[in-house]
Amino acid sequence: MSDPTFLNDVPLEKAAAQIRAAGARENRLAVEAFFDEPTNTASYVIHDPATRQAAIVDSVLDFDAASGRTSTASADAIIAYVKAHGLTVDWLLESHAHADHLSAAPYIQRELGGKLAIGREIITVQNVFGKIFNFGTEFARDGSEFDRLFEDGDTFSVGSIPAMVLHVPGHTPADMAYVIGDVVFTGDTLFMPDFGTARADFPGGDARQLFHSIRRLLALPDETRLFLCHDYKAPGRDTYAWETTVGAERAENIHVRDGVDEAAFVEMRTTRDATLAMPKLILPSVQVNMRAGNLPEPEENGRRYLKLPLDTL
């Protein structure tokens, strides 16, 4: 697995140049957010206004843990928006294997098309959690459930708008940030400045890696727009928010603003994480999301089942 302290800075330099060039263009990336309050998740439909080509970032499949029922209201809202605006979906982007919601990417893909992508380190997550869930040899653990496995510095495009992928592990081994035009979709690395940063205590997580990944993102130009995957309304704030800038994070983030060094961050993050309960949906979410959002195959009675490993996490 890549160590951010030794990552080649060339992808970061190229991303910064892309951001500056895209910020000067008239044809900038259009971003529409869809916030799912039950899971505090922000999903995005993004598109190139010139070509109407689009991507969907971190979609949500509705899931009621008490009844075990899934539904598609959140995904259907995204599908309706795409159709209403005449967009063509080229990409379904996952920032990582989420532990707080189930991905709706396969459902949306069946309706709208597009390639489903995630970071190559999803293979590490599949191996770790494949053992936790005691999945047998039928679970390949090679990332083949996804159409594209991105590596640090890989490039693609949304219409005519250039995009680059940055590997930002720490929250999980597989976290990726997507730099698209002058915008960055950070996944779970960062929250709004008044709420701080992601936890790093999941299997494969590492607070020291998270610090370096975040500082890597915060080396991008101050004007870079950051779109976050979650918001939990920090104390004293009454509304949800999911857009900020590199400059705001560097100046104001309560966990990792300029002047906070690695040792202080690691101590804070480790101490804080030890007080946090596991996300309510981590067990159903991870076993579905590491399969690219695909639900388990029905058993002989026609029903699907999720596993709950006891006394493990």
CSV table of C-alpha atoms in Angstrom, one decimal:
chain,number,residue,atom,x,y,z
A,1,MET,CA,0.0,0.0,0.0
A,2,SER,CA,1.3,3.5,-0.8
A,3,ASP,CA,2.7,5.6,1.9
A,4,PRO,CA,1.7,9.3,1.4
A,5,THR,CA,5.0,10.4,2.9
A,6,PHE,CA,6.8,9.0,-0.1
A,7,LEU,CA,4.2,9.7,-2.8
A,8,ASN,CA,5.5,11.3,-6.0
A,9,ASP,CA,4.5,15.0,-5.9
A,10,VAL,CA,4.1,15.1,-9.7
A,11,PRO,CA,0.3,14.2,-9.6
A,12,LEU,CA,-0.2,16.9,-7.0
A,13,GLU,CA,1.6,19.5,-9.1
A,14,LYS,CA,-0.4,18.5,-12.2
A,15,ALA,CA,-3.6,18.7,-10.2
A,16,ALA,CA,-2.8,22.2,-9.0
A,17,ALA,CA,-2.0,23.3,-12.6
A,18,GLN,CA,-5.3,21.8,-13.7
A,19,ILE,CA,-7.2,23.6,-11.0
A,20,ARG,CA,-5.7,27.0,-11.9
A,21,ALA,CA,-6.4,26.5,-15.6
A,22,ALA,CA,-10.0,25.3,-15.0
A,23,GLY,CA,-10.7,28.2,-12.7
A,24,ALA,CA,-10.0,30.6,-15.6
A,25,ARG,CA,-12.3,28.9,-18.0
A,26,GLU,CA,-15.8,30.0,-18.7
A,27,ASN,CA,-17.1,26.5,-19.0
A,28,ARG,CA,-16.7,25.2,-15.5
A,29,LEU,CA,-17.9,22.0,-13.9
A,30,ALA,CA,-21.6,22.2,-12.8
A,31,VAL,CA,-22.2,20.6,-9.4
A,32,GLU,CA,-25.6,19.5,-7.9
A,33,ALA,CA,-25.6,18.1,-4.4
A,34,PHE,CA,-28.1,15.6,-3.0
A,35,PHE,CA,-28.0,15.3,0.8
A,36,ASP,CA,-29.3,12.2,2.5
A,37,GLU,CA,-30.0,13.3,6.1
A,38,PRO,CA,-30.4,9.7,7.6
A,39,THR,CA,-26.8,9.0,6.7
A,40,ASN,CA,-25.5,12.6,6.6
A,41,THR,CA,-24.2,11.9,3.1
A,42,ALA,CA,-23.7,14.3,0.3
A,43,SER,CA,-23.9,12.7,-3.2
A,44,TYR,CA,-23.2,14.7,-6.3
A,45,VAL,CA,-24.2,14.9,-10.0
A,46,ILE,CA,-21.6,16.8,-11.9
A,47,HIS,CA,-21.5,17.6,-15.5
A,48,ASP,CA,-19.7,19.5,-18.3
A,49,PRO,CA,-22.2,22.3,-19.4
A,50,ALA,CA,-20.7,22.2,-23.0
A,51,THR,CA,-21.2,18.5,-23.6
A,52,ARG,CA,-23.8,17.5,-21.0
A,53,GLN,CA,-21.6,14.5,-20.1
A,54,ALA,CA,-21.8,13.7,-16.4
A,55,ALA,CA,-20.5,11.7,-13.4
A,56,ILE,CA,-22.2,10.7,-10.2
A,57,VAL,CA,-20.2,10.7,-6.9
A,58,ASP,CA,-21.0,8.6,-3.8
A,59,SER,CA,-24.6,7.7,-4.3
A,60,VAL,CA,-26.9,6.3,-1.6
A,61,LEU,CA,-29.1,3.3,-1.5
A,62,ASP,CA,-31.8,3.8,1.2
A,63,PHE,CA,-31.6,1.1,3.9
A,64,ASP,CA,-33.6,0.5,7.0
A,65,ALA,CA,-31.5,-1.5,9.4
A,66,ALA,CA,-34.4,-2.5,11.7
A,67,SER,CA,-36.4,-4.1,8.9
A,68,GLY,CA,-33.6,-5.0,6.5
A,69,ARG,CA,-35.5,-3.2,3.7
A,70,THR,CA,-33.8,-1.4,0.9
A,71,SER,CA,-35.4,1.3,-1.2
A,72,THR,CA,-34.3,3.7,-4.0
A,73,ALA,CA,-35.9,7.1,-3.2
A,74,SER,CA,-32.4,8.8,-2.9
A,75,ALA,CA,-31.1,7.2,-6.1
A,76,ASP,CA,-34.3,7.9,-8.0
A,77,ALA,CA,-34.0,11.6,-7.2
A,78,ILE,CA,-30.5,11.5,-8.9
A,79,ILE,CA,-31.8,9.6,-11.8
A,80,ALA,CA,-34.7,12.1,-12.3
A,81,TYR,CA,-32.3,15.0,-12.2
A,82,VAL,CA,-30.0,13.4,-14.8
A,83,LYS,CA,-32.9,12.7,-17.2
A,84,ALA,CA,-34.5,16.1,-16.6
A,85,HIS,CA,-31.3,17.9,-17.6
A,86,GLY,CA,-30.5,15.7,-20.6
A,87,LEU,CA,-27.2,14.4,-19.2
A,88,THR,CA,-25.2,11.4,-20.2
A,89,VAL,CA,-23.5,9.6,-17.4
A,90,ASP,CA,-20.0,8.5,-18.1
A,91,TRP,CA,-18.8,7.7,-14.6
A,92,LEU,CA,-20.1,6.5,-11.3
A,93,LEU,CA,-17.3,7.4,-8.8
A,94,GLU,CA,-16.9,6.0,-5.3
A,95,SER,CA,-14.4,7.7,-3.0
A,96,HIS,CA,-14.0,4.5,-0.9
A,97,ALA,CA,-15.9,1.6,0.5
A,98,HIS,CA,-18.3,3.6,2.7
A,99,ALA,CA,-19.1,2.4,6.3
A,100,ASP,CA,-22.1,4.6,6.8
A,101,HIS,CA,-24.4,4.0,3.8
A,102,LEU,CA,-24.9,1.4,1.0
A,103,SER,CA,-24.0,2.5,-2.5
A,104,ALA,CA,-26.7,2.8,-5.1
A,105,ALA,CA,-24.2,2.7,-8.0
A,106,PRO,CA,-25.3,-0.6,-9.5
A,107,TYR,CA,-28.9,0.4,-9.5
A,108,ILE,CA,-28.1,3.8,-11.1
A,109,GLN,CA,-25.8,2.1,-13.6
A,110,ARG,CA,-28.6,-0.1,-14.8
A,111,GLU,CA,-30.8,3.0,-15.3
A,112,LEU,CA,-28.2,5.4,-16.7
A,113,GLY,CA,-25.1,3.5,-17.7
A,114,GLY,CA,-21.5,4.7,-17.0
A,115,LYS,CA,-18.4,3.1,-15.7
A,116,LEU,CA,-18.2,2.3,-12.0
A,117,ALA,CA,-14.8,3.3,-10.5
A,118,ILE,CA,-12.9,3.3,-7.2
A,119,GLY,CA,-9.3,3.2,-6.0
A,120,ARG,CA,-7.2,0.1,-6.6
A,121,GLU,CA,-6.6,-0.3,-2.8
A,122,ILE,CA,-10.2,-1.6,-2.6
A,123,ILE,CA,-8.4,-4.9,-3.0
A,124,THR,CA,-6.8,-4.4,0.4
A,125,VAL,CA,-10.3,-3.6,1.9
A,126,GLN,CA,-11.7,-6.7,0.2
A,127,ASN,CA,-9.0,-8.9,1.7
A,128,VAL,CA,-9.3,-7.5,5.2
A,129,PHE,CA,-13.1,-7.6,5.4
A,130,GLY,CA,-13.4,-10.8,3.3
A,131,LYS,CA,-11.7,-12.5,6.3
A,132,ILE,CA,-13.9,-10.6,8.9
A,133,PHE,CA,-17.1,-11.7,7.1
A,134,ASN,CA,-15.6,-15.2,6.4
A,135,PHE,CA,-16.4,-14.9,2.7
A,136,GLY,CA,-15.3,-18.0,0.8
A,137,THR,CA,-13.4,-18.5,-2.5
A,138,GLU,CA,-16.5,-17.3,-4.4
A,139,PHE,CA,-15.5,-13.7,-3.4
A,140,ALA,CA,-12.7,-12.9,-5.8
A,141,ARG,CA,-11.1,-10.1,-3.8
A,142,ASP,CA,-9.4,-8.6,-6.9
A,143,GLY,CA,-11.6,-5.5,-7.5
A,144,SER,CA,-13.2,-7.1,-10.5
A,145,GLU,CA,-16.7,-6.0,-9.4
A,146,PHE,CA,-15.7,-2.5,-10.5
A,147,ASP,CA,-15.2,-1.3,-14.1
A,148,ARG,CA,-12.1,0.8,-13.3
A,149,LEU,CA,-9.6,0.7,-10.5
A,150,PHE,CA,-7.8,4.1,-10.2
A,151,GLU,CA,-4.3,4.6,-9.0
A,152,ASP,CA,-2.7,7.8,-7.7
A,153,GLY,CA,-2.3,10.3,-10.6
A,154,ASP,CA,-4.6,8.6,-13.0
A,155,THR,CA,-6.5,10.9,-15.4
A,156,PHE,CA,-9.9,10.8,-17.0
A,157,SER,CA,-12.4,13.4,-18.1
A,158,VAL,CA,-16.0,14.5,-17.6
A,159,GLY,CA,-16.9,15.7,-21.1
A,160,SER,CA,-14.2,18.2,-21.9
A,161,ILE,CA,-13.3,18.9,-18.3
A,162,PRO,CA,-10.1,17.1,-17.2
A,163,ALA,CA,-10.0,15.0,-14.1
A,164,MET,CA,-7.3,13.5,-11.9
A,165,VAL,CA,-7.3,11.0,-9.0
A,166,LEU,CA,-5.3,11.4,-5.8
A,167,HIS,CA,-4.8,8.5,-3.4
A,168,VAL,CA,-5.6,9.8,0.1
A,169,PRO,CA,-5.5,6.9,2.5
A,170,GLY,CA,-5.8,7.0,6.3
A,171,HIS,CA,-9.6,6.9,6.8
A,172,THR,CA,-9.4,3.6,4.9
A,173,PRO,CA,-6.7,2.2,2.6
A,174,ALA,CA,-8.7,2.9,-0.5
A,175,ASP,CA,-9.7,6.5,-0.2
A,176,MET,CA,-9.5,8.6,-3.3
A,177,ALA,CA,-10.0,12.3,-4.0
A,178,TYR,CA,-11.3,13.3,-7.4
A,179,VAL,CA,-9.9,16.6,-8.8
A,180,ILE,CA,-12.3,17.5,-11.6
A,181,GLY,CA,-11.7,20.9,-13.2
A,182,ASP,CA,-11.2,23.3,-10.3
A,183,VAL,CA,-13.2,21.2,-7.9
A,184,VAL,CA,-12.1,18.4,-5.5
A,185,PHE,CA,-14.4,15.7,-4.1
A,186,THR,CA,-12.7,14.7,-0.9
A,187,GLY,CA,-14.6,11.7,0.2
A,188,ASP,CA,-14.3,11.2,4.0
A,189,THR,CA,-10.9,12.7,4.5
A,190,LEU,CA,-12.2,16.2,5.5
A,191,PHE,CA,-15.3,17.6,7.0
A,192,MET,CA,-16.4,21.3,7.2
A,193,PRO,CA,-13.8,23.4,9.1
A,194,ASP,CA,-15.9,23.5,12.2
A,195,PHE,CA,-16.2,19.7,12.4
A,196,GLY,CA,-12.7,18.6,11.5
A,197,THR,CA,-11.6,15.4,9.9
A,198,ALA,CA,-12.5,11.7,9.4
A,199,ARG,CA,-11.8,9.0,11.9
A,200,ALA,CA,-8.9,6.6,11.3
A,201,ASP,CA,-9.7,3.6,13.5
A,202,PHE,CA,-11.4,1.3,11.0
A,203,PRO,CA,-9.5,-1.9,9.9
A,204,GLY,CA,-6.7,-0.6,7.6
A,205,GLY,CA,-7.1,3.0,8.8
A,206,ASP,CA,-4.1,5.0,10.1
A,207,ALA,CA,-4.1,8.5,11.6
A,208,ARG,CA,-0.6,9.3,10.5
A,209,GLN,CA,-1.5,8.4,6.9
A,210,LEU,CA,-4.6,10.5,7.2
A,211,PHE,CA,-2.6,13.6,8.3
A,212,HIS,CA,-0.3,13.3,5.3
A,213,SER,CA,-3.2,12.7,2.9
A,214,ILE,CA,-5.0,15.8,4.2
A,215,ARG,CA,-1.9,18.0,4.1
A,216,ARG,CA,-1.5,16.8,0.5
A,217,LEU,CA,-5.0,18.0,-0.4
A,218,LEU,CA,-4.4,21.3,1.5
A,219,ALA,CA,-1.3,21.9,-0.7
A,220,LEU,CA,-3.6,22.6,-3.6
A,221,PRO,CA,-4.5,26.3,-4.4
A,222,ASP,CA,-6.4,28.1,-1.7
A,223,GLU,CA,-9.2,28.9,-4.1
A,224,THR,CA,-9.9,25.2,-4.8
A,225,ARG,CA,-13.5,24.3,-4.1
A,226,LEU,CA,-13.9,21.2,-1.9
A,227,PHE,CA,-17.1,19.2,-1.9
A,228,LEU,CA,-17.3,16.9,1.1
A,229,CYS,CA,-19.0,13.5,1.5
A,230,HIS,CA,-20.6,14.1,4.9
A,231,ASP,CA,-21.8,16.8,7.3
A,232,TYR,CA,-23.0,16.4,10.9
A,233,LYS,CA,-23.7,20.1,11.8
A,234,ALA,CA,-21.1,21.1,14.2
A,235,PRO,CA,-22.2,22.5,17.6
A,236,GLY,CA,-23.7,25.9,17.2
A,237,ARG,CA,-24.4,25.5,13.5
A,238,ASP,CA,-28.1,24.9,12.5
A,239,THR,CA,-27.8,24.0,8.8
A,240,TYR,CA,-26.0,21.3,6.9
A,241,ALA,CA,-23.1,22.3,4.7
A,242,TRP,CA,-20.8,20.4,2.4
A,243,GLU,CA,-18.8,22.9,0.3
A,244,THR,CA,-15.7,24.8,1.4
A,245,THR,CA,-12.3,25.7,0.1
A,246,VAL,CA,-8.7,24.7,0.6
A,247,GLY,CA,-8.0,28.2,2.1
A,248,ALA,CA,-10.9,27.9,4.6
A,249,GLU,CA,-9.7,24.5,5.7
A,250,ARG,CA,-6.1,25.6,6.1
A,251,ALA,CA,-7.2,28.6,8.2
A,252,GLU,CA,-10.0,27.2,10.2
A,253,ASN,CA,-10.2,23.4,10.4
A,254,ILE,CA,-10.4,22.5,14.1
A,255,HIS,CA,-8.3,19.4,13.7
A,256,VAL,CA,-5.8,20.1,10.9
A,257,ARG,CA,-5.5,23.8,10.2
A,258,ASP,CA,-2.1,25.3,9.4
A,259,GLY,CA,0.1,25.1,12.5
A,260,VAL,CA,-1.2,21.7,13.7
A,261,ASP,CA,1.7,19.2,13.4
A,262,GLU,CA,1.6,15.5,12.7
A,263,ALA,CA,2.2,14.4,16.3
A,264,ALA,CA,-0.5,16.7,17.7
A,265,PHE,CA,-3.0,15.5,15.0
A,266,VAL,CA,-2.2,11.8,15.6
A,267,GLU,CA,-2.6,12.1,19.3
A,268,MET,CA,-5.9,14.0,18.9
A,269,ARG,CA,-7.3,11.7,16.3
A,270,THR,CA,-6.3,8.5,18.2
A,271,THR,CA,-7.7,9.8,21.5
A,272,ARG,CA,-10.9,11.0,19.8
A,273,ASP,CA,-11.4,7.8,17.8
A,274,ALA,CA,-11.2,5.7,21.0
A,275,THR,CA,-14.4,7.4,22.2
A,276,LEU,CA,-16.5,6.9,19.0
A,277,ALA,CA,-19.0,4.2,18.5
A,278,MET,CA,-18.9,2.2,15.3
A,279,PRO,CA,-21.2,3.7,12.5
A,280,LYS,CA,-24.7,2.1,12.8
A,281,LEU,CA,-24.5,0.7,9.2
A,282,ILE,CA,-20.9,-0.3,9.0
A,283,LEU,CA,-21.6,-4.1,8.9
A,284,PRO,CA,-24.2,-4.0,6.1
A,285,SER,CA,-22.5,-1.2,4.3
A,286,VAL,CA,-18.9,-2.5,4.0
A,287,GLN,CA,-19.9,-6.0,2.9
A,288,VAL,CA,-22.1,-4.5,0.2
A,289,ASN,CA,-19.8,-1.6,-0.9
A,290,MET,CA,-16.7,-3.7,-1.2
A,291,ARG,CA,-18.7,-5.7,-3.8
A,292,ALA,CA,-19.3,-2.4,-5.7
A,293,GLY,CA,-22.7,-1.9,-4.1
A,294,ASN,CA,-24.0,-5.3,-5.3
A,295,LEU,CA,-26.3,-7.0,-2.8
A,296,PRO,CA,-25.6,-10.7,-2.0
A,297,GLU,CA,-27.1,-13.2,-4.3
A,298,PRO,CA,-30.4,-14.7,-3.3
A,299,GLU,CA,-30.3,-18.0,-1.4
A,300,GLU,CA,-32.4,-21.1,-2.4
A,301,ASN,CA,-35.5,-19.5,-0.7
A,302,GLY,CA,-35.2,-16.4,-2.9
A,303,ARG,CA,-34.1,-14.1,-0.1
A,304,ARG,CA,-30.9,-12.2,0.3
A,305,TYR,CA,-29.0,-12.2,3.6
A,306,LEU,CA,-26.3,-10.0,5.1
A,307,LYS,CA,-23.8,-11.2,7.7
A,308,LEU,CA,-23.3,-9.8,11.2
A,309,PRO,CA,-20.0,-11.0,12.7
A,310,LEU,CA,-20.3,-11.0,16.4
A,311,ASP,CA,-17.8,-9.6,18.9
A,312,THR,CA,-15.4,-8.7,16.1
A,313,LEU,CA,-15.3,-4.9,15.5
